[in-house]
Tab-separated table of C-alpha atoms and ligand atoms in Angstrom:
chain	number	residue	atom	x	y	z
A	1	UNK	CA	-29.217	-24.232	-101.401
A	2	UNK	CA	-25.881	-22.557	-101.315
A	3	UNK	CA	-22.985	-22.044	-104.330
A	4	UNK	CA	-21.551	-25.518	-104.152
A	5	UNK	CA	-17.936	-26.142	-105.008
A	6	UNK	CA	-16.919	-25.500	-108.904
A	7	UNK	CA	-13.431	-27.160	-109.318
A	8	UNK	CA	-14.224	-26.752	-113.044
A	9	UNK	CA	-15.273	-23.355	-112.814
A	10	UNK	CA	-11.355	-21.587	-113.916
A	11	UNK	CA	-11.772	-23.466	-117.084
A	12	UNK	CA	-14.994	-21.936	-117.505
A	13	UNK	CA	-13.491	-18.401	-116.849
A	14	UNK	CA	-10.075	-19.313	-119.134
A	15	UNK	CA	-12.959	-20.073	-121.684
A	16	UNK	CA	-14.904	-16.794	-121.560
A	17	UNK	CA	-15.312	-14.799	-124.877
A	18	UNK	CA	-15.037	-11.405	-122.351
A	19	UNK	CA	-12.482	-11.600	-119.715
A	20	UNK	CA	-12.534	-7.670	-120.671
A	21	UNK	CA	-12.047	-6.964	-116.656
A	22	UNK	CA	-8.584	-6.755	-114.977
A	23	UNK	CA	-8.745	-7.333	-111.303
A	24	UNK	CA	-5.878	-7.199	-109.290
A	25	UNK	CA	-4.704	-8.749	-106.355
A	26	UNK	CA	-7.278	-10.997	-104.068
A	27	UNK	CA	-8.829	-8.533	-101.434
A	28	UNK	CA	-9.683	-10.021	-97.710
A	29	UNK	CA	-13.347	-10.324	-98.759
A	30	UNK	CA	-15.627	-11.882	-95.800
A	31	UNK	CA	-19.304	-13.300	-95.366
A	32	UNK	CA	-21.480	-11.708	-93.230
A	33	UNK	CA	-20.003	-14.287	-89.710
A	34	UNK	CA	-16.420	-13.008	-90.989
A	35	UNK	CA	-15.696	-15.889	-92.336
A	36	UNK	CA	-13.533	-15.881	-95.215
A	37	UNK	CA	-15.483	-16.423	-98.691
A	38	UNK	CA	-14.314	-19.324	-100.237
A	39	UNK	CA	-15.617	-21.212	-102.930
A	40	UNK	CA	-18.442	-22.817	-100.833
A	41	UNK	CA	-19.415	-19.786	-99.582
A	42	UNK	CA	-19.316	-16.972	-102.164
A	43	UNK	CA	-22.258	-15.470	-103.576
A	44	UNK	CA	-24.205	-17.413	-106.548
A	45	UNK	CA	-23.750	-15.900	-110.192
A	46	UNK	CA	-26.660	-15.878	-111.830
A	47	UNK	CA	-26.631	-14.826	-115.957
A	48	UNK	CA	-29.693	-12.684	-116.633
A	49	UNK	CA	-31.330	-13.538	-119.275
A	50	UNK	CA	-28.104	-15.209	-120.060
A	51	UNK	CA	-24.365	-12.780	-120.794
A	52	UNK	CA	-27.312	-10.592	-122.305
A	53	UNK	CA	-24.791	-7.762	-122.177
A	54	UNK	CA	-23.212	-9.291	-124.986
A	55	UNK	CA	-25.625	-10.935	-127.004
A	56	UNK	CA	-29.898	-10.679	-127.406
A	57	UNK	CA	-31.271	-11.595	-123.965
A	58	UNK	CA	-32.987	-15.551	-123.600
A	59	UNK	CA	-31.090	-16.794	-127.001
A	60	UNK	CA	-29.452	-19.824	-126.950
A	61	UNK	CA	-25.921	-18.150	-127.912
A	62	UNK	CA	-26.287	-15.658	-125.036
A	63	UNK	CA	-27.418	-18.321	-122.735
A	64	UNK	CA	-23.894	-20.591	-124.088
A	65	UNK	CA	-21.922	-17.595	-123.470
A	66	UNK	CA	-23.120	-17.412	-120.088
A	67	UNK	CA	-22.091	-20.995	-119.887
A	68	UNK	CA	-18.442	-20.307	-120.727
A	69	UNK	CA	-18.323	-17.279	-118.715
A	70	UNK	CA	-18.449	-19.662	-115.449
A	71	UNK	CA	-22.287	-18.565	-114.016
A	72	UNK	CA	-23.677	-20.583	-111.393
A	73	UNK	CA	-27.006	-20.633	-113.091
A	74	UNK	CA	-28.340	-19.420	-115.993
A	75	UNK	CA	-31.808	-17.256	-116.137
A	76	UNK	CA	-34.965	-18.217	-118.135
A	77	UNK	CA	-38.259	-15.465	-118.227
A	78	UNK	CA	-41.233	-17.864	-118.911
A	79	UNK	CA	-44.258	-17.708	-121.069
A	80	UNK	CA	-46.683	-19.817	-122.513
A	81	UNK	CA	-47.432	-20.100	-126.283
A	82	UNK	CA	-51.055	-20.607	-127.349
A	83	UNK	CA	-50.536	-24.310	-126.901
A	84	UNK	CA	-49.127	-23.964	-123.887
A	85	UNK	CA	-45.933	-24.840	-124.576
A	86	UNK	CA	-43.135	-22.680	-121.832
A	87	UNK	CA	-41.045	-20.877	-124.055
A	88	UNK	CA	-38.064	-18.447	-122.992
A	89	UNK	CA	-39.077	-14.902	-123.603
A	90	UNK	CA	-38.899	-11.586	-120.970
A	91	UNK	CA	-42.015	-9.977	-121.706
A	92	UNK	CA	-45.706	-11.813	-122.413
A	93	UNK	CA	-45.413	-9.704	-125.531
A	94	UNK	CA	-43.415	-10.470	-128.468
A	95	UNK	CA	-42.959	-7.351	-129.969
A	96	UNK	CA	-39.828	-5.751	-128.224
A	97	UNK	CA	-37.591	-8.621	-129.084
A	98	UNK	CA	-38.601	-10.461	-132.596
A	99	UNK	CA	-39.672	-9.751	-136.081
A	100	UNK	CA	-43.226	-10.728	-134.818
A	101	UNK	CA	-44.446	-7.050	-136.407
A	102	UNK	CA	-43.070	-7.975	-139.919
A	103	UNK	CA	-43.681	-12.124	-140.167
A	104	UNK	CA	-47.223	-11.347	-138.557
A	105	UNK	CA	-48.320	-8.292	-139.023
A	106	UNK	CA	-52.087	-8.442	-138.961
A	107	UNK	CA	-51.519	-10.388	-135.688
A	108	UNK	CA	-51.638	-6.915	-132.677
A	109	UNK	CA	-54.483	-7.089	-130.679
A	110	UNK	CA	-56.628	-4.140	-130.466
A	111	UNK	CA	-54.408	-2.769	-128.228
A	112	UNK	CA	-51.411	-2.635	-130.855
A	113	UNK	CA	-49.291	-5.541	-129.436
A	114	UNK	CA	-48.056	-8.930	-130.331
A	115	UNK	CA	-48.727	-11.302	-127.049
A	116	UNK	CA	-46.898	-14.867	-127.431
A	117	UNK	CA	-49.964	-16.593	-125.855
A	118	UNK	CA	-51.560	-15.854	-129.251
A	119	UNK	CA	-49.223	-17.969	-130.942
A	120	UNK	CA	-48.501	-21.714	-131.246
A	121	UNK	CA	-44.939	-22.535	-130.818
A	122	UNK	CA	-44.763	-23.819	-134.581
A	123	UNK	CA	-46.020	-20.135	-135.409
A	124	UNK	CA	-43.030	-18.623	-133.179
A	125	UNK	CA	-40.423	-21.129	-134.433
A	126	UNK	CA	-40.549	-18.816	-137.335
A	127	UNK	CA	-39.425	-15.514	-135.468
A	128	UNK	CA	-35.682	-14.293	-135.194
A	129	UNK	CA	-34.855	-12.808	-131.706
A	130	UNK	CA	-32.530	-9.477	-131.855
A	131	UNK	CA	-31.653	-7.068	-129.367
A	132	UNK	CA	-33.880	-5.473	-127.296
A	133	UNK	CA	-35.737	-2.597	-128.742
A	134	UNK	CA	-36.288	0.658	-127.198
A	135	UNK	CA	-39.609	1.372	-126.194
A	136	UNK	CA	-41.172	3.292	-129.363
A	137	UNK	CA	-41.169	3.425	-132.575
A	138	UNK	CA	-37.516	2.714	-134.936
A	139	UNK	CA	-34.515	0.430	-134.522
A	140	UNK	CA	-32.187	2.032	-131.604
A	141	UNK	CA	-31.878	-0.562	-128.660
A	142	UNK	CA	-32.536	0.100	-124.834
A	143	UNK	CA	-28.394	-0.252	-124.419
A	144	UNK	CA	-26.841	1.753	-127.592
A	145	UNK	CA	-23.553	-0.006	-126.277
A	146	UNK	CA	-24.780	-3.659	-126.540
A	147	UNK	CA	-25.134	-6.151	-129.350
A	148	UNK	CA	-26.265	-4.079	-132.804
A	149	UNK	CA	-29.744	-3.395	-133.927
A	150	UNK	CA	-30.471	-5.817	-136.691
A	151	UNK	CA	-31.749	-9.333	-138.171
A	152	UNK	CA	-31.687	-11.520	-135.402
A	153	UNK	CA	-29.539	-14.505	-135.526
A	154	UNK	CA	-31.632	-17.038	-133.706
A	155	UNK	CA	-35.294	-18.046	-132.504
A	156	UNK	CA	-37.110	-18.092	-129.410
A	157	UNK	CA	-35.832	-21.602	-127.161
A	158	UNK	CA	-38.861	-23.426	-125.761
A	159	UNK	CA	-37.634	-24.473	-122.275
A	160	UNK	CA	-36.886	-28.290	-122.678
A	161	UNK	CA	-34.501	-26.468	-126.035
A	162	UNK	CA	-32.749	-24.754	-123.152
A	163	UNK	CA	-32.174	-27.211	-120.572
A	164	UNK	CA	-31.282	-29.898	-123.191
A	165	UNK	CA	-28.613	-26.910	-124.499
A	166	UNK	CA	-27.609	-26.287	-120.002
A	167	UNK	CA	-27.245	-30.003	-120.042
A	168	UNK	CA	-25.322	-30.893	-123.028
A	169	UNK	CA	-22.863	-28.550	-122.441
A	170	UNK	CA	-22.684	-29.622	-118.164
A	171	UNK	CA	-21.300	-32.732	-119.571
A	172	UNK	CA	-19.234	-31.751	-122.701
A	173	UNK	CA	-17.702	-29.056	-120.025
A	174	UNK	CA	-17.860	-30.712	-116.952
A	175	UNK	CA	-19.727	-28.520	-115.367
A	176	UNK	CA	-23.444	-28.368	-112.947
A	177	UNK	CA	-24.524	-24.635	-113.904
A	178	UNK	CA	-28.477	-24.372	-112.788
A	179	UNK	CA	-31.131	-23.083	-113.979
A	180	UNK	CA	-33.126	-20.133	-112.433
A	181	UNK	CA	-36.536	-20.086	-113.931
A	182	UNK	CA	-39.124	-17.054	-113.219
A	183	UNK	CA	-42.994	-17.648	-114.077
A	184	UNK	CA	-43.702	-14.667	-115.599
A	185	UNK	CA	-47.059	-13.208	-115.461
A	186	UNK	CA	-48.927	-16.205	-113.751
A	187	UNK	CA	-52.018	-14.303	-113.415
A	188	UNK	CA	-52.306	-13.123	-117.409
A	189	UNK	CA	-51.873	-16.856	-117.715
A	190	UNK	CA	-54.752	-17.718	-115.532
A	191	UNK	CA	-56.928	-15.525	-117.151
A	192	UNK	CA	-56.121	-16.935	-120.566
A	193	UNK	CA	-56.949	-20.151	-118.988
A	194	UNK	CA	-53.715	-21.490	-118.747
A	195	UNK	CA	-51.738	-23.191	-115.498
A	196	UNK	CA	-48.092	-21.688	-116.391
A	197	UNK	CA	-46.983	-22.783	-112.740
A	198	UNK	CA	-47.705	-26.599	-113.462
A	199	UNK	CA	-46.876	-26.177	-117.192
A	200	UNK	CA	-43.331	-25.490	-116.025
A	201	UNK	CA	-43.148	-28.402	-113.699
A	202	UNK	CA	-44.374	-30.896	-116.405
A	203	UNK	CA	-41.235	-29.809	-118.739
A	204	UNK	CA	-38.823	-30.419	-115.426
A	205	UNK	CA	-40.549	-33.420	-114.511
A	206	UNK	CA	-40.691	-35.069	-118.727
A	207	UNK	CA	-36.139	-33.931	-118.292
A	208	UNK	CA	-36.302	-35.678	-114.996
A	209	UNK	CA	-35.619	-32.273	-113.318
A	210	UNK	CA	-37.947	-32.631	-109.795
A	211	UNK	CA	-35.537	-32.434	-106.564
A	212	UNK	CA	-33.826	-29.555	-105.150
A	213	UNK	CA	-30.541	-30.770	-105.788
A	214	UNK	CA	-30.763	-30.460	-109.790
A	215	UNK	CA	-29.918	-26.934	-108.993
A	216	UNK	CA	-33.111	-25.164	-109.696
A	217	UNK	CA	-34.456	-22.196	-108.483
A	218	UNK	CA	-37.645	-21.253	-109.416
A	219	UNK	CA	-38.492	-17.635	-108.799
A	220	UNK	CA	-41.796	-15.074	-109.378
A	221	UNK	CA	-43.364	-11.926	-108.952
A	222	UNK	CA	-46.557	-12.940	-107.630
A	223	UNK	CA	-46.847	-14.945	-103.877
A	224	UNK	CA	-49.847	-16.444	-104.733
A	225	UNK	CA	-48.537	-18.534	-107.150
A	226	UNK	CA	-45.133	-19.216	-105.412
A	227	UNK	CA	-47.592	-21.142	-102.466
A	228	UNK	CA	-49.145	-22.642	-105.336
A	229	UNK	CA	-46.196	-24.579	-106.010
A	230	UNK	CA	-45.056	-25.672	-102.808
A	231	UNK	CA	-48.432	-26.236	-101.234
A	232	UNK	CA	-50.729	-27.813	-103.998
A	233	UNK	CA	-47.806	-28.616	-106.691
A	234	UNK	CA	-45.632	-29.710	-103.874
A	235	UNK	CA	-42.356	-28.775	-105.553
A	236	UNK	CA	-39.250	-29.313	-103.771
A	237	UNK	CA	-37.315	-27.362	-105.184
A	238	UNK	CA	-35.887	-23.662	-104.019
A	239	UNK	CA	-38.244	-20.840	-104.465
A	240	UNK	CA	-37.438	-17.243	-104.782
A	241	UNK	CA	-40.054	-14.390	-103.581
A	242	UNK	CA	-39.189	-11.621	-106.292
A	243	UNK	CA	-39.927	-8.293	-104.761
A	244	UNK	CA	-40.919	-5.110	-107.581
A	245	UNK	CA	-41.907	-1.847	-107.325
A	246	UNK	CA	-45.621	-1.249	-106.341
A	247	UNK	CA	-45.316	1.367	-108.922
A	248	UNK	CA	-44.784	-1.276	-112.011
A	249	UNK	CA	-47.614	-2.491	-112.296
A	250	UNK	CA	-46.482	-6.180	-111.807
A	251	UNK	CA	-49.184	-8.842	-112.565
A	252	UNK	CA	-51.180	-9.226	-109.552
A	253	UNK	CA	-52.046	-7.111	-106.497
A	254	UNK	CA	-48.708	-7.588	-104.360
A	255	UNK	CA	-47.453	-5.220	-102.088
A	256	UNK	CA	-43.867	-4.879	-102.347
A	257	UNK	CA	-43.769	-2.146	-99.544
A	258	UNK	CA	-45.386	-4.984	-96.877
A	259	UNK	CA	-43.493	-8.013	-98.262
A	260	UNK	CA	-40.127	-5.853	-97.403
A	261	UNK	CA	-41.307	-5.165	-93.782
A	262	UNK	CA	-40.941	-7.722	-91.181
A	263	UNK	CA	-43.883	-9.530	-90.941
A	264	UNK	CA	-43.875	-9.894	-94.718
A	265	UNK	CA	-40.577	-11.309	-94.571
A	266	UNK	CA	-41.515	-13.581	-92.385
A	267	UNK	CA	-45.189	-14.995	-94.729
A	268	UNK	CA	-41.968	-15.391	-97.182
A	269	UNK	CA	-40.285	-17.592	-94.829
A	270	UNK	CA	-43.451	-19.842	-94.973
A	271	UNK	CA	-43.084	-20.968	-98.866
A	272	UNK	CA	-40.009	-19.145	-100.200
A	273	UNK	CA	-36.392	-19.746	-99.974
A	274	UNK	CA	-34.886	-16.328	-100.097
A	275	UNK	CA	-35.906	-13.403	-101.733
A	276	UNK	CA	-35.115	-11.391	-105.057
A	277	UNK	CA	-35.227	-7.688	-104.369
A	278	UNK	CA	-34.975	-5.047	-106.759
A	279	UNK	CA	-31.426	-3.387	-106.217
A	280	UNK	CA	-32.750	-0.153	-105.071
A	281	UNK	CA	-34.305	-1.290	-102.576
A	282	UNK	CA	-30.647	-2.778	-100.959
A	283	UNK	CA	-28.841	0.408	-101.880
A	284	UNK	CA	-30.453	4.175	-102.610
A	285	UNK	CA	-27.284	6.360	-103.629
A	286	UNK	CA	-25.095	8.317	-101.081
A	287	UNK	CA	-25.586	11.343	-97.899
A	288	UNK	CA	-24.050	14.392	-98.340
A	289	UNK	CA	-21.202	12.752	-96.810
A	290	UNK	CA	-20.605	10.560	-99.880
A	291	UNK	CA	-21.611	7.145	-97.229
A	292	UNK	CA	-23.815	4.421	-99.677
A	293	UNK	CA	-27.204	4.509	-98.475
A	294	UNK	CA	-27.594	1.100	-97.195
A	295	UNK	CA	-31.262	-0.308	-96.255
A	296	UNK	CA	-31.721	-3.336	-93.308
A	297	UNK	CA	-33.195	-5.409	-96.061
A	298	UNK	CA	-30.370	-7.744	-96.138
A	299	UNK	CA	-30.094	-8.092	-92.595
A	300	UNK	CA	-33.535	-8.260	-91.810
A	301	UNK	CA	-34.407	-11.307	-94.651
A	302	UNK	CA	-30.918	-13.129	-93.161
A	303	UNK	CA	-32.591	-12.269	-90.172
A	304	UNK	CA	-36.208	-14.103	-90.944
A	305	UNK	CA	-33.572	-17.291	-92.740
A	306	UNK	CA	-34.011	-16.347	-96.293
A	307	UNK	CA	-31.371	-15.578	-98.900
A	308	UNK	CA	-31.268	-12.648	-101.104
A	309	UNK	CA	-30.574	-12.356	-104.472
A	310	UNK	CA	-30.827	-8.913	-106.193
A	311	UNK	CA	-31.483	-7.824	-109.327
A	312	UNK	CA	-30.084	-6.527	-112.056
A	313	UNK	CA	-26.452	-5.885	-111.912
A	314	UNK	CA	-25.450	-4.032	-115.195
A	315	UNK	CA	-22.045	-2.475	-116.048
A	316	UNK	CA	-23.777	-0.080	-118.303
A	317	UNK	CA	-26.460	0.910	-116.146
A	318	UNK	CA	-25.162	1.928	-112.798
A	319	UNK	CA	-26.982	2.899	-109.885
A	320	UNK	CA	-26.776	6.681	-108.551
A	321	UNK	CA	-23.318	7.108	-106.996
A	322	UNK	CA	-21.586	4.026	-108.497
A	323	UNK	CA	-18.891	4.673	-110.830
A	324	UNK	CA	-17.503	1.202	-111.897
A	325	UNK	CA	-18.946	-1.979	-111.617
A	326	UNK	CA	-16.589	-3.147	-109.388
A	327	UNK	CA	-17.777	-0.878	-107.119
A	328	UNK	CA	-21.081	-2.013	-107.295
A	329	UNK	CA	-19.806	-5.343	-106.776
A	330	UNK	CA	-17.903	-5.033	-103.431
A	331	UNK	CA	-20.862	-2.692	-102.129
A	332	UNK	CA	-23.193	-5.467	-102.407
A	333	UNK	CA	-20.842	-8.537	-101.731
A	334	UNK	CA	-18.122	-7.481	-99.491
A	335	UNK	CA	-20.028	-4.969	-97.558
A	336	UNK	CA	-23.724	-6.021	-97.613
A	337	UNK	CA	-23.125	-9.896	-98.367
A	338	UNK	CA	-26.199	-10.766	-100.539
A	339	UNK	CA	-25.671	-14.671	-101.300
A	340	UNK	CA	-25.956	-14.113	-105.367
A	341	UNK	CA	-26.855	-11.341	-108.034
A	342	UNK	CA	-28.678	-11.331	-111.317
A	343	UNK	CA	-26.415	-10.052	-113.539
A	344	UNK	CA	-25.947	-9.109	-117.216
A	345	UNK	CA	-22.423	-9.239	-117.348
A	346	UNK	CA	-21.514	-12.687	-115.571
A	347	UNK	CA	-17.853	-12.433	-116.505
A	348	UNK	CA	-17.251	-9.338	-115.003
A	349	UNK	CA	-19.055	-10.885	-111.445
A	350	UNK	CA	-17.061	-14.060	-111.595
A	351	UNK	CA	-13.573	-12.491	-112.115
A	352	UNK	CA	-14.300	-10.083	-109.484
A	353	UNK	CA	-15.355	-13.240	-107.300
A	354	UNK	CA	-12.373	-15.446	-107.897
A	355	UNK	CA	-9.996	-12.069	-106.895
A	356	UNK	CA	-11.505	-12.023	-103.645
A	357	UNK	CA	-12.314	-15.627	-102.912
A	358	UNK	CA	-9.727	-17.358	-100.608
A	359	UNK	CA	-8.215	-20.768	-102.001
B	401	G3P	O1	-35.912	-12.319	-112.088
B	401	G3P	C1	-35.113	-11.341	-111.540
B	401	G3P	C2	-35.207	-10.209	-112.447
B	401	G3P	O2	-34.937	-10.732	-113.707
B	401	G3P	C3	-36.582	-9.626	-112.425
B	401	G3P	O3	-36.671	-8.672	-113.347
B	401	G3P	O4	-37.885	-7.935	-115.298
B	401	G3P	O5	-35.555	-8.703	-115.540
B	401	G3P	O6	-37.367	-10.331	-115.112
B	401	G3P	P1	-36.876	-8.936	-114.890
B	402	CA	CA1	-36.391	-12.420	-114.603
C-alpha cells in the first residue's frame, strides 16, 4: 500500500496550527529507481502518537492536530481495559500519562504501578491525560520543550472514539488520512487472558473497517502475533513487523538482531508488509570523516519486497551527528528512501515533503 494521491492535502498544510518551518526552494529529490518523487510516490507521514510534539501524545486534540497538519495516517498505541475494551494509550501502564496516582490511588499493584488492564473503561473515562512524565518521581516532562506539565485537558479515547474523530473530520475536510494501529504488548494481554489481536479487529470490523484499502496499517512488536492475524484472523489488511532493541525488553522473546539479517527479513516477507525499524538501526552517527553511517537495512528489506517505515523522527531529539531536522529528513528520504516515518512533528515532515516533491 503506497501514499496515494492527496489533492486535498495543501489545505491540510494551509490549515496547520505549526507551519513553524521555512523551506525553501523544491530540491531534485528522487526514489530509490531515480524517479522523481511525486505525490504518488513520496514517503507516507505518519503522526506518532498524533502532532505529540505539540500536544499530550494519543489525545484526541493531538490526534486533530495531526489531522490539520496534512499526515497520511495517524498513530494509535493499543491496550485493553479490564473489560477489554482497546483504548489508545503508549504504555500498558497508566501512570506516566494520567492522574491515575491521584483519582486511584490505592489502585498500584505490588509492584508500585497503575496497569490499564486493571481498569474498566468507565473507571478510566474518569482520568485526564497530560504530558508525558519523566521517569521518577515530580512533575518535569520527558521533553522540557513540549506541551507544559499540568492538569490534563482531555481523557483517554477508546479506539472506535478515535476513528469516529479520523472519520468525521475525513469528510468535514475532505480528506482519507489512515490509521496506523500497533498492538501493544500482545503477550501481557495473553497472559491476562485477553485476545488484544482479535479485540482490535472486532472494533474495525463493528466501523466497517476490514479491507486493505481503508488505509490501515496494523503494526507490532511481537511476530507471533503479527502471523496470528494474517494466518488464523485472516486480516487483509497491511501489516508492519516493528523491529526493537533486544536490549528493551520488548514483550516477548524476539530477536531483533536475526529479524534484521537476511533470512529474517525474508520470515517477514511471509506475513508482514514492510517493516518498522528503530532509527538507529538505519543510521548510527558519522566516521571520522564526518560521512552518515548508513546500514544495508533499507536496501536489504527493499531487497526481500518489504517497505520500511522508521521510527521516531523528533525535532527535539536528534540522532548523534544531526543538527536540524531537516537534515534528518533528507538523510533518510532523499538519500536512503525509506517509504514513510513515524514522526512527532508531522508538519515539519510534510512541508519538507511538498519542497521536494515534483508537481
Ligand atoms: O510504532 C512505532 C513506534 O511507535 C514504536 O515505538 O514505543 O513509540 O510505540 P513506540
Ligand atoms: Ca507505536
Amino acid at each position: 500500500m503506497r501514499c496515494p494521491s492527496y489533492v486535498t492535502r495543501v489545505l491540510g498544510v494551509l490549515l496547520s496550527l505549526a507551519c513553524t518551518a521555512a523551506f525553501g526552494a523544491a530540491a531534485d529529490a528522487r526514489r530509490e529507481d531515480g524517479k522523481p518523487m511525486t505525490a504518488e510516490t513520496r514517503p507516507i507521514v505518519i503522526a506518532h502518537r498524533g502532532a505529540s510534539g505539540y500536544l499530550p501524545e494519543h489525545t484526541l486534540p493531538a490526534k486533530a492536530l495531526a489531522h490539520g497538519m496534512g499526515a497520511d495516517f495517524l498513530e494509535q498505541d493499543i491496550v485493553l481495559t479490564k473489560d477489554a475494551v482497546p483504548i489508545v494509550l503508549h504504555d500498558i501502564l497508566l501512570d506516566s500519562t494520567t492522574n491515575v496516582a491521584t483519582v486511584f490511588p490505592d489502585r498500584a499493584r505490588a509492584d508500585g504501578h497503575f496497569y490499564a488492564i486493571d481498569f474498566t473503561l468507565t473507571e478510566i473515562r474518569e482520568l485526564r491525560a497530560h504530558e508525558r512524565r519523566a521517569p521518577g518521581e515530580g512533575d518535569s516532562t520527558a521533553f522540557p520543550a513540549r506541551f507544559p506539565a499540568g492538569p490534563g485537558l482531555s481523557g483517554v479515547p477508546t479506539l472506535a472514539e478515535e476513528i469516529q474523530l479520523i472519520e468525521g473530520l475525513n469528510r468535514s475536510r475532505g480528506m482519507r488520512t489512515g490509521l496506523y494501529i500497533e498492538l501493544k504488548a500482545p503477550q501481557f494481554h495473553k497472559a491476562e487472558g485477553m485476545d488484544i489481536a482479535r479485540a482490535v479487529l472486532d472494533v474495525l470490523k463493528d466501523a466497517g473497517l476490514a479491507e486493505a484499502s481503508d488505509r490501515i496499517y496494523l503494526q507490532c512488536f511481537d511476530p507471533p502475533t503479527l502471523q496470528y492475524l494474517k494466518d488464523t484472523l485472516q486480516t487483509s489488511l497491511p501489516l508492519i513487523q516493528l523491529i526493537g532493541d533486544n536490549s528493551w525488553g520488548e514483550d516477548g522473546d524476539t530477536n531483533y538482531d536475526y529479524l534484521r539479517t537476511d533470512e529474517g527479513l525474508a520470515e517477514i516477507a511471509r506475513y508482514a508488509d514492510g517493516i518498522g525499524p528503530w532509527i538507529l538501526q538505519i543510521y548510527s552517527g558519522r566516521d571520522e570523516s564526518g560521512e552518515a553511517m548508513v546500514t544495508d537495512l533499507v536496501a536489504r528489506a527493499h531487497r526481500a519486497g518489504l517497505l520500511v517505515h522508521p521510527f521516531t523522527f523528533r525535532r527535539d531529539a536528534l540522532p548523534p551527528g544531526i543538527s536540524t531536522y531537516r537534515e534528518l529528513l533528507e538523510l533518510f528520504i532523499g538519500q536512503v528512501g525509506v517509504d514513510g516515518v513515524f514522526t512527532d512533528f508531522p508538519d515539519l515532515t510534510v512541508n519538507y515533503l511538498e519542497s521536494v516533491t515534483t508537481p
